[in-house]
mmCIF file of C-alpha atoms in Angstrom:
data_model
loop_
_atom_site.group_PDB
_atom_site.id
_atom_site.type_symbol
_atom_site.label_atom_id
_atom_site.label_comp_id
_atom_site.label_asym_id
_atom_site.label_seq_id
_atom_site.Cartn_x
_atom_site.Cartn_y
_atom_site.Cartn_z
ATOM 1 C CA MET V 1 -5.661 20.839 20.845
ATOM 2 C CA CYS V 2 -7.241 20.924 17.363
ATOM 3 C CA VAL V 3 -10.967 21.398 17.873
ATOM 4 C CA PRO V 4 -12.856 21.838 14.550
ATOM 5 C CA LEU V 5 -15.572 24.423 15.054
ATOM 6 C CA GLY V 6 -18.278 25.355 12.614
ATOM 7 C CA HIS V 7 -18.969 28.908 11.572
ATOM 8 C CA LEU V 8 -21.775 29.027 14.127
ATOM 9 C CA LEU V 9 -22.229 27.223 17.446
ATOM 10 C CA GLN V 10 -25.862 26.871 18.518
ATOM 11 C CA VAL V 11 -27.138 25.999 21.995
ATOM 12 C CA THR V 12 -30.889 25.388 22.140
ATOM 13 C CA ALA V 13 -32.998 25.784 25.288
ATOM 14 C CA HIS V 14 -36.393 24.068 24.966
ATOM 15 C CA ASP V 15 -38.730 26.181 27.068
ATOM 16 C CA HIS V 16 -42.252 27.445 26.357
ATOM 17 C CA ARG V 17 -40.856 30.171 24.076
ATOM 18 C CA GLY V 18 -38.478 27.893 22.119
ATOM 19 C CA THR V 19 -35.495 30.145 22.840
ATOM 20 C CA VAL V 20 -32.385 29.625 20.717
ATOM 21 C CA LEU V 21 -29.018 31.039 21.742
ATOM 22 C CA ALA V 22 -26.521 31.484 18.905
ATOM 23 C CA ILE V 23 -22.854 32.087 19.745
ATOM 24 C CA LYS V 24 -20.397 33.156 17.072
ATOM 25 C CA ALA V 25 -17.426 30.859 16.595
ATOM 26 C CA ASP V 26 -15.066 33.854 16.758
ATOM 27 C CA GLU V 27 -16.319 34.644 20.263
ATOM 28 C CA VAL V 28 -15.797 31.035 21.358
ATOM 29 C CA ARG V 29 -12.245 31.101 20.023
ATOM 30 C CA LYS V 30 -11.532 34.269 21.968
ATOM 31 C CA LEU V 31 -13.080 32.766 25.082
ATOM 32 C CA VAL V 32 -10.964 29.578 25.078
ATOM 33 C CA GLY V 33 -7.875 31.110 23.493
ATOM 34 C CA LEU V 34 -7.948 28.764 20.501
ATOM 35 C CA THR V 35 -4.873 29.067 18.253
ATOM 36 C CA ALA V 36 -3.357 26.987 15.482
ATOM 37 C CA PRO V 37 -0.827 24.362 16.675
ATOM 38 C CA GLY V 38 2.844 25.042 16.099
ATOM 39 C CA PRO V 39 5.264 22.679 14.319
ATOM 40 C CA ASP V 40 6.294 20.989 17.595
ATOM 41 C CA ASP V 41 2.851 20.818 19.217
ATOM 42 C CA GLU V 42 1.224 17.430 19.662
ATOM 43 C CA VAL V 43 -2.323 17.340 18.319
ATOM 44 C CA LEU V 44 -5.288 15.195 19.221
ATOM 45 C CA GLN V 45 -6.778 14.904 15.768
ATOM 46 C CA LEU V 46 -5.910 15.960 12.255
ATOM 47 C CA PRO V 47 -8.539 17.042 9.747
ATOM 48 C CA GLY V 48 -10.384 14.214 8.041
ATOM 49 C CA GLN V 49 -8.373 11.477 9.751
ATOM 50 C CA ALA V 50 -10.831 10.171 12.342
ATOM 51 C CA GLY V 51 -12.960 8.156 9.966
ATOM 52 C CA GLY V 52 -15.611 10.848 9.477
ATOM 53 C CA GLU V 53 -16.092 13.742 7.135
ATOM 54 C CA GLU V 54 -13.520 16.498 7.275
ATOM 55 C CA ALA V 55 -14.849 19.437 9.265
ATOM 56 C CA PRO V 56 -13.863 23.070 8.608
ATOM 57 C CA LEU V 57 -11.056 24.327 10.825
ATOM 58 C CA PRO V 58 -11.205 27.703 12.565
ATOM 59 C CA PHE V 59 -7.620 28.425 11.457
ATOM 60 C CA GLN V 60 -5.213 27.635 8.629
ATOM 61 C CA TYR V 61 -3.574 24.241 9.180
ATOM 62 C CA GLU V 62 -0.817 23.274 6.749
ATOM 63 C CA ARG V 63 1.878 21.741 8.901
ATOM 64 C CA GLU V 64 4.249 19.654 6.778
ATOM 65 C CA GLY V 65 4.329 15.958 7.589
ATOM 66 C CA ALA V 66 1.223 16.101 9.771
ATOM 67 C CA THR V 67 -0.274 12.685 9.089
ATOM 68 C CA ALA V 68 -0.687 10.958 12.453
ATOM 69 C CA VAL V 69 -3.852 10.541 14.462
ATOM 70 C CA GLU V 70 -2.928 9.762 18.039
ATOM 71 C CA TYR V 71 -6.177 10.034 19.984
ATOM 72 C CA ALA V 72 -9.225 10.143 17.700
ATOM 73 C CA LEU V 73 -9.192 6.424 16.933
ATOM 74 C CA PRO V 74 -11.778 3.950 15.596
ATOM 75 C CA PRO V 75 -12.824 0.866 17.593
ATOM 76 C CA GLY V 76 -11.011 -2.395 16.988
ATOM 77 C CA LEU V 77 -7.464 -1.549 18.053
ATOM 78 C CA PRO V 78 -5.935 -4.047 20.533
ATOM 79 C CA PRO V 79 -5.588 -2.866 24.149
ATOM 80 C CA ASN V 80 -2.043 -4.199 24.678
ATOM 81 C CA PRO V 81 -0.079 -3.693 21.440
ATOM 82 C CA HIS V 82 3.593 -4.488 21.010
ATOM 83 C CA PRO V 83 6.031 -1.852 19.649
ATOM 84 C CA MET V 84 5.567 -1.088 15.929
ATOM 85 C CA GLN V 85 2.505 -3.342 15.714
ATOM 86 C CA VAL V 86 0.380 -2.582 12.643
ATOM 87 C CA VAL V 87 -3.389 -3.068 12.648
ATOM 88 C CA HIS V 88 -5.534 -2.808 9.524
ATOM 89 C CA LEU V 89 -9.141 -1.642 9.894
ATOM 90 C CA LYS V 90 -11.688 -0.632 7.309
ATOM 91 C CA GLU V 91 -11.270 2.964 8.508
ATOM 92 C CA GLY V 92 -7.517 2.835 7.894
ATOM 93 C CA SER V 93 -4.245 1.287 9.055
ATOM 94 C CA TYR V 94 -2.627 2.157 12.387
ATOM 95 C CA ILE V 95 0.801 1.598 13.922
ATOM 96 C CA TRP V 96 1.806 1.564 17.616
ATOM 97 C CA ALA V 97 4.871 3.788 17.313
ATOM 98 C CA PRO V 98 6.848 6.362 19.313
ATOM 99 C CA SER V 99 5.412 9.862 19.502
ATOM 100 C CA LYS V 100 7.345 12.377 17.431
ATOM 101 C CA LYS V 101 7.380 14.764 20.360
ATOM 102 C CA ASN V 102 8.440 12.173 22.942
ATOM 103 C CA PRO V 103 10.094 9.026 21.457
ATOM 104 C CA GLU V 104 9.789 7.243 24.808
ATOM 105 C CA VAL V 105 6.000 7.367 24.636
ATOM 106 C CA PHE V 106 4.218 5.017 22.202
ATOM 107 C CA ARG V 107 0.857 5.948 20.667
ATOM 108 C CA TRP V 108 -1.466 4.659 17.964
ATOM 109 C CA GLN V 109 -0.789 6.646 14.796
ATOM 110 C CA SER V 110 -2.378 6.575 11.373
ATOM 111 C CA LEU V 111 -0.205 4.605 8.966
ATOM 112 C CA GLN V 112 -0.578 6.265 5.593
ATOM 113 C CA GLU V 113 0.024 3.004 3.763
ATOM 114 C CA ALA V 114 -1.808 4.125 0.652
ATOM 115 C CA MET V 115 0.791 6.884 0.266
ATOM 116 C CA GLN V 116 3.602 4.309 0.184
ATOM 117 C CA HIS V 117 5.473 2.903 -2.799
ATOM 118 C CA ARG V 118 4.641 -0.717 -3.607
ATOM 119 C CA LEU V 119 6.095 -3.877 -5.087
ATOM 120 C CA PHE V 120 3.972 -6.618 -6.697
ATOM 121 C CA VAL V 121 5.038 -10.183 -7.528
ATOM 122 C CA SER V 122 3.575 -13.700 -7.584
ATOM 123 C CA PRO V 123 5.145 -17.067 -6.673
ATOM 124 C CA VAL V 124 3.103 -19.045 -9.252
ATOM 125 C CA VAL V 125 2.682 -19.019 -13.021
ATOM 126 C CA GLU V 126 -0.608 -20.939 -13.261
ATOM 127 C CA GLY V 127 -3.735 -19.227 -11.987
ATOM 128 C CA LYS V 128 -6.853 -20.596 -10.349
ATOM 129 C CA LYS V 129 -10.431 -20.715 -11.634
ATOM 130 C CA THR V 130 -11.782 -18.325 -9.007
ATOM 131 C CA ALA V 131 -10.484 -15.569 -6.766
ATOM 132 C CA GLN V 132 -11.533 -17.594 -3.721
ATOM 133 C CA GLU V 133 -9.334 -20.523 -4.836
ATOM 134 C CA ALA V 134 -6.435 -18.116 -5.284
ATOM 135 C CA LEU V 135 -7.071 -16.766 -1.800
ATOM 136 C CA GLU V 136 -6.839 -20.299 -0.403
ATOM 137 C CA GLY V 137 -3.535 -20.693 -2.268
ATOM 138 C CA ILE V 138 -1.927 -18.236 0.147
ATOM 139 C CA LYS V 139 -1.900 -21.068 2.720
ATOM 140 C CA SER V 140 -0.036 -23.443 0.394
ATOM 141 C CA GLU V 141 3.522 -24.624 0.984
ATOM 142 C CA THR V 142 4.539 -23.168 -2.388
ATOM 143 C CA HIS V 143 3.383 -19.710 -1.373
ATOM 144 C CA GLN V 144 4.898 -19.801 2.110
ATOM 145 C CA LYS V 145 8.304 -20.995 0.881
ATOM 146 C CA ALA V 146 8.332 -18.291 -1.773
ATOM 147 C CA VAL V 147 7.492 -15.589 0.776
ATOM 148 C CA GLN V 148 10.368 -16.752 2.972
ATOM 149 C CA LYS V 149 12.691 -16.343 -0.005
ATOM 150 C CA TYR V 150 11.175 -12.938 -0.780
ATOM 151 C CA HIS V 151 12.051 -11.748 2.714
ATOM 152 C CA ARG V 152 15.613 -12.981 2.275
ATOM 153 C CA ILE V 153 15.908 -11.148 -1.042
ATOM 154 C CA LEU V 154 14.578 -7.918 0.488
ATOM 155 C CA GLY V 155 17.156 -8.182 3.246
ATOM 156 C CA MET V 156 20.001 -8.814 0.807
ATOM 157 C CA ALA V 157 18.952 -5.748 -1.182
ATOM 158 C CA ASP V 158 18.902 -3.668 2.036
ATOM 159 C CA LEU V 159 15.203 -2.954 1.636
ATOM 160 C CA HIS V 160 12.999 -2.479 4.683
ATOM 161 C CA PRO V 161 9.284 -2.665 3.820
ATOM 162 C CA THR V 162 6.766 -0.869 5.993
ATOM 163 C CA THR V 163 4.300 -3.726 5.532
ATOM 164 C CA VAL V 164 4.108 -6.978 3.579
ATOM 165 C CA HIS V 165 0.905 -8.645 2.421
ATOM 166 C CA ASP V 166 -0.226 -11.934 0.968
ATOM 167 C CA ALA V 167 -2.639 -11.021 -1.789
ATOM 168 C CA VAL V 168 -4.605 -12.182 -4.816
ATOM 169 C CA GLY V 169 -3.431 -10.898 -8.173
ATOM 170 C CA GLN V 170 -6.170 -10.554 -10.797
ATOM 171 C CA PHE V 171 -4.083 -10.350 -13.969
ATOM 172 C CA GLY V 172 -5.749 -12.780 -16.355
ATOM 173 C CA GLU V 173 -6.351 -15.793 -14.126
ATOM 174 C CA PRO V 174 -6.506 -15.103 -10.373
ATOM 175 C CA GLU V 175 -3.353 -16.199 -8.517
ATOM 176 C CA HIS V 176 -2.003 -15.895 -4.998
ATOM 177 C CA SER V 177 0.496 -13.055 -4.905
ATOM 178 C CA PHE V 178 2.668 -10.882 -2.682
ATOM 179 C CA MET V 179 2.752 -7.122 -2.103
ATOM 180 C CA ALA V 180 5.133 -4.973 -0.028
ATOM 181 C CA THR V 181 4.989 -1.255 0.776
ATOM 182 C CA PHE V 182 7.938 1.100 1.241
ATOM 183 C CA GLY V 183 8.449 4.591 2.632
ATOM 184 C CA LYS V 184 11.171 5.377 0.069
ATOM 185 C CA PHE V 185 11.367 4.566 -3.630
ATOM 186 C CA GLU V 186 14.902 3.260 -4.134
ATOM 187 C CA LYS V 187 14.648 2.278 -7.768
ATOM 188 C CA ASP V 188 17.828 0.218 -8.161
ATOM 189 C CA LYS V 189 17.256 -1.730 -4.941
ATOM 190 C CA LEU V 190 13.604 -2.344 -5.759
ATOM 191 C CA THR V 191 14.454 -3.386 -9.330
ATOM 192 C CA LEU V 192 17.105 -5.782 -8.027
ATOM 193 C CA ALA V 193 14.675 -7.331 -5.545
ATOM 194 C CA ALA V 194 11.745 -7.472 -7.988
ATOM 195 C CA CYS V 195 13.797 -9.143 -10.738
ATOM 196 C CA THR V 196 15.170 -11.749 -8.326
ATOM 197 C CA MET V 197 11.642 -12.386 -7.017
ATOM 198 C CA GLY V 198 10.476 -12.839 -10.602
ATOM 199 C CA LEU V 199 12.742 -15.902 -10.801
ATOM 200 C CA VAL V 200 11.607 -17.519 -7.538
ATOM 201 C CA SER V 201 8.594 -19.331 -9.016
ATOM 202 C CA GLU V 202 8.922 -22.717 -10.715
ATOM 203 C CA LYS V 203 9.129 -20.933 -14.069
ATOM 204 C CA PRO V 204 10.034 -17.238 -14.532
ATOM 205 C CA GLN V 205 7.255 -14.706 -14.091
ATOM 206 C CA LEU V 206 6.168 -12.876 -17.234
ATOM 207 C CA GLY V 207 6.404 -9.633 -15.300
ATOM 208 C CA VAL V 208 6.893 -7.922 -11.955
ATOM 209 C CA ALA V 209 5.842 -4.399 -11.039
ATOM 210 C CA MET V 210 6.652 -1.474 -8.737
ATOM 211 C CA PHE V 211 4.450 1.528 -8.024
ATOM 212 C CA GLU V 212 6.233 4.830 -7.425
ATOM 213 C CA ARG V 213 4.123 7.287 -5.461
ATOM 214 C CA ILE V 214 4.422 10.760 -7.063
ATOM 215 C CA PRO V 215 2.054 13.163 -5.221
ATOM 216 C CA ARG V 216 1.841 15.848 -7.940
ATOM 217 C CA LEU V 217 1.412 13.468 -10.855
ATOM 218 C CA ARG V 218 -2.162 13.682 -12.134
ATOM 219 C CA LYS V 219 -2.062 11.640 -15.343
ATOM 220 C CA TYR V 220 -1.442 8.279 -13.653
ATOM 221 C CA GLY V 221 -2.009 6.939 -10.182
ATOM 222 C CA MET V 222 -3.283 4.331 -7.770
ATOM 223 C CA LEU V 223 -6.731 3.763 -6.313
ATOM 224 C CA THR V 224 -7.312 1.796 -3.113
ATOM 225 C CA ALA V 225 -10.739 0.732 -1.866
ATOM 226 C CA ARG V 226 -11.498 -1.028 1.435
ATOM 227 C CA ILE V 227 -14.698 -3.026 1.024
ATOM 228 C CA ALA V 228 -16.490 -5.154 3.619
ATOM 229 C CA LYS V 229 -18.208 -7.516 1.164
ATOM 230 C CA PRO V 230 -17.667 -11.145 0.061
ATOM 231 C CA LEU V 231 -14.806 -11.674 -2.373
ATOM 232 C CA GLU V 232 -17.093 -13.138 -5.050
ATOM 233 C CA GLU V 233 -19.243 -9.993 -5.019
ATOM 234 C CA ILE V 234 -16.192 -7.736 -5.221
ATOM 235 C CA ASP V 235 -14.716 -9.794 -8.049
ATOM 236 C CA LYS V 236 -17.923 -9.545 -10.084
ATOM 237 C CA VAL V 237 -18.009 -5.746 -9.813
ATOM 238 C CA MET V 238 -14.301 -5.432 -10.595
ATOM 239 C CA ARG V 239 -14.701 -7.485 -13.772
ATOM 240 C CA GLU V 240 -17.465 -5.114 -14.846
ATOM 241 C CA VAL V 241 -15.142 -2.191 -14.087
ATOM 242 C CA GLN V 242 -12.448 -3.894 -16.159
ATOM 243 C CA GLU V 243 -14.768 -4.253 -19.155
ATOM 244 C CA LYS V 244 -15.817 -0.616 -18.902
ATOM 245 C CA THR V 245 -12.383 0.944 -18.335
ATOM 246 C CA GLY V 246 -9.926 -1.425 -19.994
ATOM 247 C CA ILE V 247 -7.886 -1.685 -16.785
ATOM 248 C CA TYR V 248 -5.811 -4.840 -17.217
ATOM 249 C CA GLY V 249 -5.818 -6.116 -13.659
ATOM 250 C CA TRP V 250 -5.900 -5.397 -9.944
ATOM 251 C CA THR V 251 -4.659 -6.717 -6.611
ATOM 252 C CA VAL V 252 -6.873 -7.871 -3.736
ATOM 253 C CA VAL V 253 -5.431 -7.689 -0.212
ATOM 254 C CA PRO V 254 -7.354 -9.723 2.393
ATOM 255 C CA TYR V 255 -7.828 -8.363 5.912
ATOM 256 C CA GLU V 256 -9.970 -9.482 8.807
ATOM 257 C CA GLY V 257 -13.521 -8.447 7.923
ATOM 258 C CA PHE V 258 -12.817 -6.680 4.617
ATOM 259 C CA PHE V 259 -10.732 -6.632 1.425
ATOM 260 C CA GLU V 260 -8.655 -3.856 -0.111
ATOM 261 C CA ILE V 261 -8.609 -3.415 -3.892
ATOM 262 C CA VAL V 262 -5.476 -1.855 -5.406
ATOM 263 C CA LEU V 263 -5.680 -0.443 -8.937
ATOM 264 C CA CYS V 264 -2.879 1.241 -10.902
ATOM 265 C CA ALA V 265 -3.964 2.972 -14.113
ATOM 266 C CA ASP V 266 -4.358 6.350 -15.784
ATOM 267 C CA LYS V 267 -6.514 9.126 -14.338
ATOM 268 C CA ASP V 268 -9.555 8.615 -16.578
ATOM 269 C CA GLN V 269 -9.681 4.880 -15.878
ATOM 270 C CA LEU V 270 -9.330 5.430 -12.127
ATOM 271 C CA ASP V 271 -12.076 8.082 -12.119
ATOM 272 C CA VAL V 272 -14.545 5.657 -13.712
ATOM 273 C CA ALA V 273 -13.459 2.821 -11.429
ATOM 274 C CA LYS V 274 -13.841 4.998 -8.344
ATOM 275 C CA LYS V 275 -17.363 6.051 -9.332
ATOM 276 C CA ASP V 276 -18.470 2.466 -10.034
ATOM 277 C CA ILE V 277 -16.995 1.127 -6.789
ATOM 278 C CA GLN V 278 -18.669 3.897 -4.778
ATOM 279 C CA GLU V 279 -22.035 3.152 -6.397
ATOM 280 C CA ASN V 280 -21.787 -0.608 -5.839
ATOM 281 C CA PHE V 281 -20.205 -0.551 -2.383
ATOM 282 C CA ARG V 282 -21.570 2.394 -0.451
ATOM 283 C CA GLY V 283 -19.597 3.121 2.685
ATOM 284 C CA SER V 284 -16.334 1.710 1.308
ATOM 285 C CA LYS V 285 -13.154 3.702 1.987
ATOM 286 C CA LEU V 286 -11.569 4.924 -1.259
ATOM 287 C CA LYS V 287 -8.367 6.880 -1.795
ATOM 288 C CA LYS V 288 -6.665 7.968 -5.000
ATOM 289 C CA TYR V 289 -3.027 9.007 -5.343
ATOM 290 C CA GLY V 290 -0.718 10.135 -8.107
ATOM 291 C CA GLY V 291 2.095 7.859 -9.177
ATOM 292 C CA LYS V 292 3.675 5.694 -11.844
ATOM 293 C CA LEU V 293 3.683 1.922 -12.310
ATOM 294 C CA HIS V 294 7.056 0.487 -13.385
ATOM 295 C CA TYR V 295 6.599 -2.845 -15.161
ATOM 296 C CA ILE V 296 9.514 -5.185 -15.852
ATOM 297 C CA GLY V 297 8.824 -8.206 -18.037
ATOM 298 C CA GLU V 298 8.430 -9.692 -21.499
ATOM 299 C CA ASP V 299 5.877 -11.548 -23.616
ATOM 300 C CA ASP V 300 7.421 -14.977 -22.935
ATOM 301 C CA ARG V 301 9.126 -16.485 -19.902
ATOM 302 C CA GLU V 302 12.513 -17.133 -21.492
ATOM 303 C CA HIS V 303 12.961 -13.503 -22.490
ATOM 304 C CA ALA V 304 11.580 -12.343 -19.144
ATOM 305 C CA ALA V 305 14.265 -14.394 -17.367
ATOM 306 C CA GLU V 306 16.917 -12.830 -19.586
ATOM 307 C CA THR V 307 15.671 -9.354 -18.670
ATOM 308 C CA TYR V 308 15.658 -10.160 -14.944
ATOM 309 C CA ILE V 309 19.176 -11.644 -15.049
ATOM 310 C CA LYS V 310 20.487 -8.674 -17.023
ATOM 311 C CA ASN V 311 19.123 -6.248 -14.436
ATOM 312 C CA ILE V 312 20.461 -8.304 -11.520
ATOM 313 C CA MET V 313 23.965 -8.413 -12.997
ATOM 314 C CA ALA V 314 23.939 -4.701 -13.836
ATOM 315 C CA ILE V 315 22.762 -3.575 -10.390
ATOM 316 C CA ALA V 316 24.344 -6.156 -8.064
ATOM 317 C CA GLY V 317 27.712 -6.233 -9.858
ATOM 318 C CA SER V 318 30.152 -8.538 -8.084
ATOM 319 C CA LYS V 319 27.350 -9.695 -5.750
ATOM 320 C CA ALA V 320 25.087 -10.826 -8.599
ATOM 321 C CA GLU V 321 26.045 -14.465 -8.069
ATOM 322 C CA TYR V 322 24.576 -14.421 -4.540
ATOM 323 C CA TYR V 323 21.181 -13.359 -5.894
ATOM 324 C CA LEU V 324 21.254 -15.717 -8.875
ATOM 325 C CA LYS V 325 22.134 -18.725 -6.707
ATOM 326 C CA LEU V 326 18.857 -18.212 -4.821
ATOM 327 C CA VAL V 327 16.966 -18.734 -8.093
ATOM 328 C CA SER V 328 19.435 -21.008 -9.893
ATOM 329 C CA HIS V 329 16.642 -23.257 -11.241
ATOM 330 C CA ASN V 330 15.708 -20.406 -13.596
ATOM 331 C CA VAL V 331 19.263 -19.282 -14.434
ATOM 332 C CA PRO V 332 21.134 -20.900 -17.365
ATOM 333 C CA LYS V 333 24.427 -22.580 -16.386
ATOM 334 C CA GLU V 334 26.342 -20.437 -18.844
ATOM 335 C CA VAL V 335 25.451 -17.358 -16.780
ATOM 336 C CA PHE V 336 27.330 -18.771 -13.794
ATOM 337 C CA THR V 337 30.216 -19.723 -16.099
ATOM 338 C CA GLN V 338 30.284 -16.165 -17.386
ATOM 339 C CA LEU V 339 30.312 -14.778 -13.846
ATOM 340 C CA ALA V 340 33.134 -17.130 -12.825
ATOM 341 C CA GLN V 341 35.239 -16.099 -15.807
ATOM 342 C CA LYS V 342 34.549 -12.440 -15.122
ATOM 343 C CA ASN V 343 35.597 -12.751 -11.483
ATOM 344 C CA ALA V 344 38.704 -14.755 -12.400
ATOM 345 C CA THR V 345 39.961 -11.980 -14.685
ATOM 346 C CA LYS V 346 39.575 -9.221 -12.103
ATOM 347 C CA PRO V 347 42.844 -7.483 -11.055
ATOM 348 C CA GLY V 348 44.312 -9.106 -7.973
ATOM 349 C CA SER V 349 42.283 -12.288 -8.334
#
């Protein structure tokens, strides 16, 4: 059991003399036999993961891969979860998953979603006047049909996202968007999927993006902030942050009772953004991580489509036609002619 103790444990007895008994933490550790957990030990709580401030530990704790909280949990988790159910709270995201020590036993565990790689794309090319209108656009038939196609594309590319989210993209005009998170950064697969998704909308997207989580990278990164305030209020502050920092845009992920802001920029921009968000939204949950944003796109839609198609053909090879048929409304007929001729001249064809 990990029990954070302070340097001094005090027990106060309120009698007529005001007696105070002070017990040294070292003596308590000796009394209860407190030792650091081993690599295979199951722990009740990891430092700083229970929604409060991180308390000092009475021993060195640096176990690799120790990220799950299985017992010290915030309120709001459902009493009868189904296997691999994910729940998003302001305090963090949690998954009902098998225990590492005993795979037959399921427990709530902290899902370190902010540490995941991400993919960003939108199914529309015309934005809305307000962020709230873009949020309503998530319910539209256009958005839902696009998301269905996104899932098909992810499956074809053999990609298995940890989570997927409908979102609002604030890049110029607000528009309803889509975001997926991944435990592994498989660049070719993600590029293939992102480029195909960029052709799903009525007209080609100007750009699609992927965020690669790189823990030791300090120059660039991602900031996430979970804020329990109205979207209009959040949007106003974020536009002020944009004017101050020069950050081009951000993504807003809606959850029940709060929103999560996702920013990808350089360190200096993120530092200013983090300070402003903390000052305007006290009590919000902010996290900053190192990483690199990979942007694929062009200044006009025709050239963007050419870039997407080029990447799809280079990565998918003989299977490129299957991807391009899904988005044929944005693929010139001569591309299919070229593919047919190429396949016809293959040895043994």
